[in-house]
Amino acid sequence: MNLEDIAKKAGVSRSTVSRVINDDPNVNALTREKVWQIIRAENFHPNPSARALVTRRTEIVGVVIPTSENIFFTDNSYFPQLLAGLNYGTRDLEYALLLWLGELTAADDNLIRRISNNRQMDGIIIASMEGHHPFFAMIPRLRYPVVMIDRPMLYEDRLSYVTVDNIAAAEMAVEHLIKLGRRRIAHITGHPNIGDAQDRLQGYKNALQRAGLPILPELIIPGHFNRNAGYDGLRQLLPHKPDAIFAAGDTIAIGILQAARDAGLTVPDDLSVIGFDDIDVASQSFPMLTTVRQPVQQKGEKAARLLIDLIEGRAIGPQHIILPTELVVRHSCGASSPLPLR
């Protein structure tokens, strides 16, 4: 089965079939539908190379995840959910994914150049990236559309991105602790050069200020999005006697739970803990973790669809998509109803 066969069955010219396949807007709607019915009935798949010559598109989307292979392949929740969303968003529109994985430090200059000079991609999606990452210098010179997952630290007014309202989400988490009567609320941050971490820190401060509680530097511990940051962070906090901790990520919170057990503390009686993300382990930890749920898979799917809209001219950048979050109350905070203020 080829274009001529499809054209003969549809009673149109070969060029008309080609125009239908390549989404020419000047083709009559009835003709377009008739041709597509035959294409589907015959299970015909147009030659992608031939189509690329006409559309000048490869229908390949690049995905840059600037993290180490060790972190990527041992993560059992965030990245699998994100990639599932990216796959759904591209597959339905018949695009393929090209994954670029690595920390992309200054030492990876060759890989950074390969990504920026690659001509097989119609566009690129970049997952959370540090504000001073060397790849950022390449972004203004890229020849194709770019969509960031999470708010970028640089070029925010020039880049399209999909994120959640991290400030409001952090405020919601800390306000929950305040309603439960907690007053010495600590925060262990994510990476300081990532926009999500900065926004969650700001939300933490906003909630304390709104409640008339002091922002105490000794209760704010700089960290990273990993268990060690939570474990070591709690050990630093113990002399300052926090009664609650808002962790910038669930992996941090899991480290806090382990450190609390090792220190002889009971969660939530001695210490309340809230995380962020609602990864799978949050509902499997002991005690089960109260956390802010963000729609990771939906972020990936929205980012993919936005990028393809930019590629195909259905959208003009920059576009900013903000997705909702929700507080998932489990057992790590204690009372499910507010305690009296003290």
Short mmCIF file of C-alpha atoms in Angstrom, two decimals, residues 54-246:
data_model
loop_
_atom_site.label_atom_id
_atom_site.label_comp_id
_atom_site.label_asym_id
_atom_site.label_seq_id
_atom_site.Cartn_x
_atom_site.Cartn_y
_atom_site.Cartn_z
CA VAL A 54 7.57 18.29 3.37
CA THR A 55 6.96 19.48 6.92
CA ARG A 56 10.62 20.06 7.77
CA ARG A 57 9.89 18.36 11.07
CA THR A 58 11.41 15.15 12.43
CA GLU A 59 8.64 14.64 15.00
CA ILE A 60 11.28 13.97 17.65
CA VAL A 61 11.22 15.76 21.01
CA GLY A 62 14.39 15.96 23.07
CA VAL A 63 14.19 15.54 26.85
CA VAL A 64 17.09 16.75 28.98
CA ILE A 65 17.20 15.43 32.55
CA PRO A 66 20.27 17.01 34.17
CA THR A 67 20.91 14.44 36.87
CA SER A 68 23.34 11.58 37.33
CA GLU A 69 22.56 8.16 35.96
CA ASN A 70 22.77 6.77 39.50
CA ILE A 71 20.03 9.08 40.79
CA PHE A 72 17.88 8.61 37.70
CA PHE A 73 17.91 4.82 37.69
CA THR A 74 17.51 4.40 41.47
CA ASP A 75 14.58 6.82 41.67
CA ASN A 76 11.40 4.77 41.93
CA SER A 77 8.80 7.47 41.62
CA TYR A 78 9.45 11.01 40.37
CA PHE A 79 11.30 10.35 37.11
CA PRO A 80 9.17 7.32 36.12
CA GLN A 81 6.02 9.42 36.59
CA LEU A 82 7.52 12.33 34.68
CA LEU A 83 8.62 10.16 31.76
CA ALA A 84 5.23 8.44 31.67
CA GLY A 85 3.58 11.84 31.25
CA LEU A 86 6.05 12.89 28.56
CA ASN A 87 5.42 9.62 26.74
CA TYR A 88 1.63 10.02 26.84
CA GLY A 89 1.88 13.62 25.64
CA THR A 90 4.10 12.81 22.66
CA ARG A 91 2.80 9.37 21.70
CA ASP A 92 -0.77 10.52 21.11
CA LEU A 93 0.54 13.17 18.73
CA GLU A 94 2.89 10.69 17.01
CA TYR A 95 6.13 12.22 18.25
CA ALA A 96 9.07 10.24 19.62
CA LEU A 97 11.28 11.04 22.62
CA LEU A 98 15.06 11.41 22.56
CA LEU A 99 16.42 11.27 26.11
CA TRP A 100 19.57 13.11 27.15
CA LEU A 101 20.67 12.06 30.62
CA GLY A 102 23.59 13.38 32.68
CA GLU A 103 24.58 16.04 35.16
CA LEU A 104 25.80 18.27 32.30
CA THR A 105 28.45 20.00 34.38
CA ALA A 106 31.06 22.27 32.84
CA ALA A 107 33.14 19.12 32.32
CA ASP A 108 30.39 17.83 30.02
CA ASP A 109 30.95 20.62 27.52
CA ASN A 110 31.02 18.19 24.59
CA LEU A 111 27.63 16.71 25.53
CA ILE A 112 26.14 20.18 25.99
CA ARG A 113 27.32 21.12 22.49
CA ARG A 114 25.93 17.90 21.05
CA ILE A 115 22.51 18.66 22.51
CA SER A 116 22.47 22.29 21.39
CA ASN A 117 23.69 21.45 17.87
CA ASN A 118 21.49 18.39 17.38
CA ARG A 119 19.31 18.71 14.28
CA GLN A 120 17.19 15.61 14.82
CA MET A 121 14.95 17.36 17.36
CA ASP A 122 12.03 19.69 16.68
CA GLY A 123 12.08 20.97 20.25
CA ILE A 124 13.39 20.24 23.70
CA ILE A 125 11.99 19.77 27.21
CA ILE A 126 14.31 20.44 30.14
CA ALA A 127 13.57 19.06 33.61
CA SER A 128 14.48 20.96 36.79
CA MET A 129 17.80 22.70 36.25
CA GLU A 130 19.98 24.73 38.58
CA GLY A 131 20.00 28.47 37.98
CA HIS A 132 23.73 28.64 37.24
CA HIS A 133 23.83 25.48 35.15
CA PRO A 134 26.18 25.85 32.14
CA PHE A 135 23.45 24.62 29.78
CA PHE A 136 21.43 27.78 30.47
CA ALA A 137 23.96 29.79 28.46
CA MET A 138 23.02 27.73 25.39
CA ILE A 139 19.25 28.19 25.67
CA PRO A 140 18.95 31.64 24.01
CA ARG A 141 20.87 30.30 20.99
CA LEU A 142 18.82 27.15 20.43
CA ARG A 143 17.09 27.05 17.03
CA TYR A 144 14.02 25.18 18.30
CA PRO A 145 11.30 25.74 20.93
CA VAL A 146 12.10 25.00 24.58
CA VAL A 147 9.77 24.09 27.45
CA MET A 148 10.99 23.85 31.03
CA ILE A 149 9.51 21.55 33.64
CA ASP A 150 9.36 23.73 36.77
CA ARG A 151 10.05 27.43 36.97
CA PRO A 152 13.48 28.33 35.56
CA MET A 153 15.87 30.47 37.56
CA LEU A 154 16.97 32.34 34.43
CA TYR A 155 15.07 33.66 31.40
CA GLU A 156 11.72 33.14 33.15
CA ASP A 157 10.09 35.86 31.04
CA ARG A 158 11.45 34.28 27.82
CA LEU A 159 10.85 30.58 28.43
CA SER A 160 7.72 28.46 28.44
CA TYR A 161 7.33 26.22 31.47
CA VAL A 162 4.96 23.92 33.36
CA THR A 163 5.04 23.94 37.15
CA VAL A 164 2.94 24.08 40.30
CA ASP A 165 2.44 27.05 42.62
CA ASN A 166 5.21 26.04 45.00
CA ILE A 167 4.83 29.14 47.17
CA ALA A 168 1.12 28.55 47.81
CA ALA A 169 1.71 24.82 48.31
CA ALA A 170 4.39 25.44 50.94
CA GLU A 171 2.14 27.97 52.68
CA MET A 172 -0.60 25.33 52.81
CA ALA A 173 1.74 22.77 54.38
CA VAL A 174 3.10 25.12 57.05
CA GLU A 175 -0.35 26.51 57.85
CA HIS A 176 -1.49 22.93 58.48
CA LEU A 177 1.27 22.55 61.07
CA ILE A 178 0.36 25.86 62.66
CA LYS A 179 -3.29 24.83 62.94
CA LEU A 180 -2.11 21.71 64.76
CA GLY A 181 -0.46 23.92 67.37
CA ARG A 182 3.13 23.64 66.17
CA ARG A 183 5.20 26.76 66.76
CA ARG A 184 8.88 25.86 66.28
CA ILE A 185 8.57 24.81 62.67
CA ALA A 186 11.82 24.08 60.85
CA HIS A 187 12.48 23.78 57.14
CA ILE A 188 15.03 21.66 55.29
CA THR A 189 15.35 23.09 51.80
CA GLY A 190 15.99 21.57 48.41
CA HIS A 191 18.89 22.65 46.22
CA PRO A 192 19.29 26.43 46.72
CA ASN A 193 19.79 27.10 42.99
CA ILE A 194 16.55 25.41 41.88
CA GLY A 195 13.44 27.57 41.56
CA ASP A 196 11.16 25.02 43.26
CA ALA A 197 13.34 25.00 46.36
CA GLN A 198 13.47 28.79 46.55
CA ASP A 199 9.70 29.08 46.14
CA ARG A 200 9.01 26.49 48.85
CA LEU A 201 11.33 28.34 51.21
CA GLN A 202 9.47 31.57 50.46
CA GLY A 203 6.12 29.89 51.12
CA TYR A 204 7.43 28.61 54.46
CA LYS A 205 8.46 32.13 55.46
CA ASN A 206 5.16 33.63 54.28
CA ALA A 207 3.12 31.24 56.42
CA LEU A 208 5.17 31.96 59.54
CA GLN A 209 4.93 35.72 59.01
CA ARG A 210 1.18 35.54 58.45
CA ALA A 211 0.79 33.66 61.75
CA GLY A 212 2.98 36.15 63.62
CA LEU A 213 5.72 33.57 64.19
CA PRO A 214 9.41 34.49 63.97
CA ILE A 215 11.60 33.28 61.11
CA LEU A 216 14.57 31.76 62.93
CA PRO A 217 17.73 31.17 60.84
CA GLU A 218 18.73 28.22 63.02
CA LEU A 219 15.52 26.44 61.99
CA ILE A 220 16.29 26.72 58.25
CA ILE A 221 18.75 24.09 57.02
CA PRO A 222 20.06 24.27 53.42
CA GLY A 223 19.79 20.89 51.77
CA HIS A 224 19.30 18.91 48.57
CA PHE A 225 16.53 16.68 47.31
CA ASN A 226 17.83 13.47 48.90
CA ARG A 227 17.56 11.39 52.08
CA ASN A 228 20.95 12.41 53.42
CA ALA A 229 19.81 16.04 53.52
CA GLY A 230 16.89 15.02 55.74
CA TYR A 231 18.94 12.76 57.98
CA ASP A 232 21.80 15.21 58.48
CA GLY A 233 19.41 18.16 58.65
CA LEU A 234 17.50 16.76 61.61
CA ARG A 235 20.75 16.09 63.47
CA GLN A 236 21.64 19.77 63.00
CA LEU A 237 18.19 20.83 64.18
CA LEU A 238 18.00 18.72 67.35
CA PRO A 239 19.80 21.25 69.61
CA HIS A 240 17.19 23.87 68.58
CA LYS A 241 14.23 21.66 69.55
CA PRO A 242 11.85 22.01 66.59
CA ASP A 243 8.36 20.60 67.10
CA ALA A 244 7.72 20.24 63.35
CA ILE A 245 9.64 20.14 60.08
CA PHE A 246 8.45 21.04 56.60
#
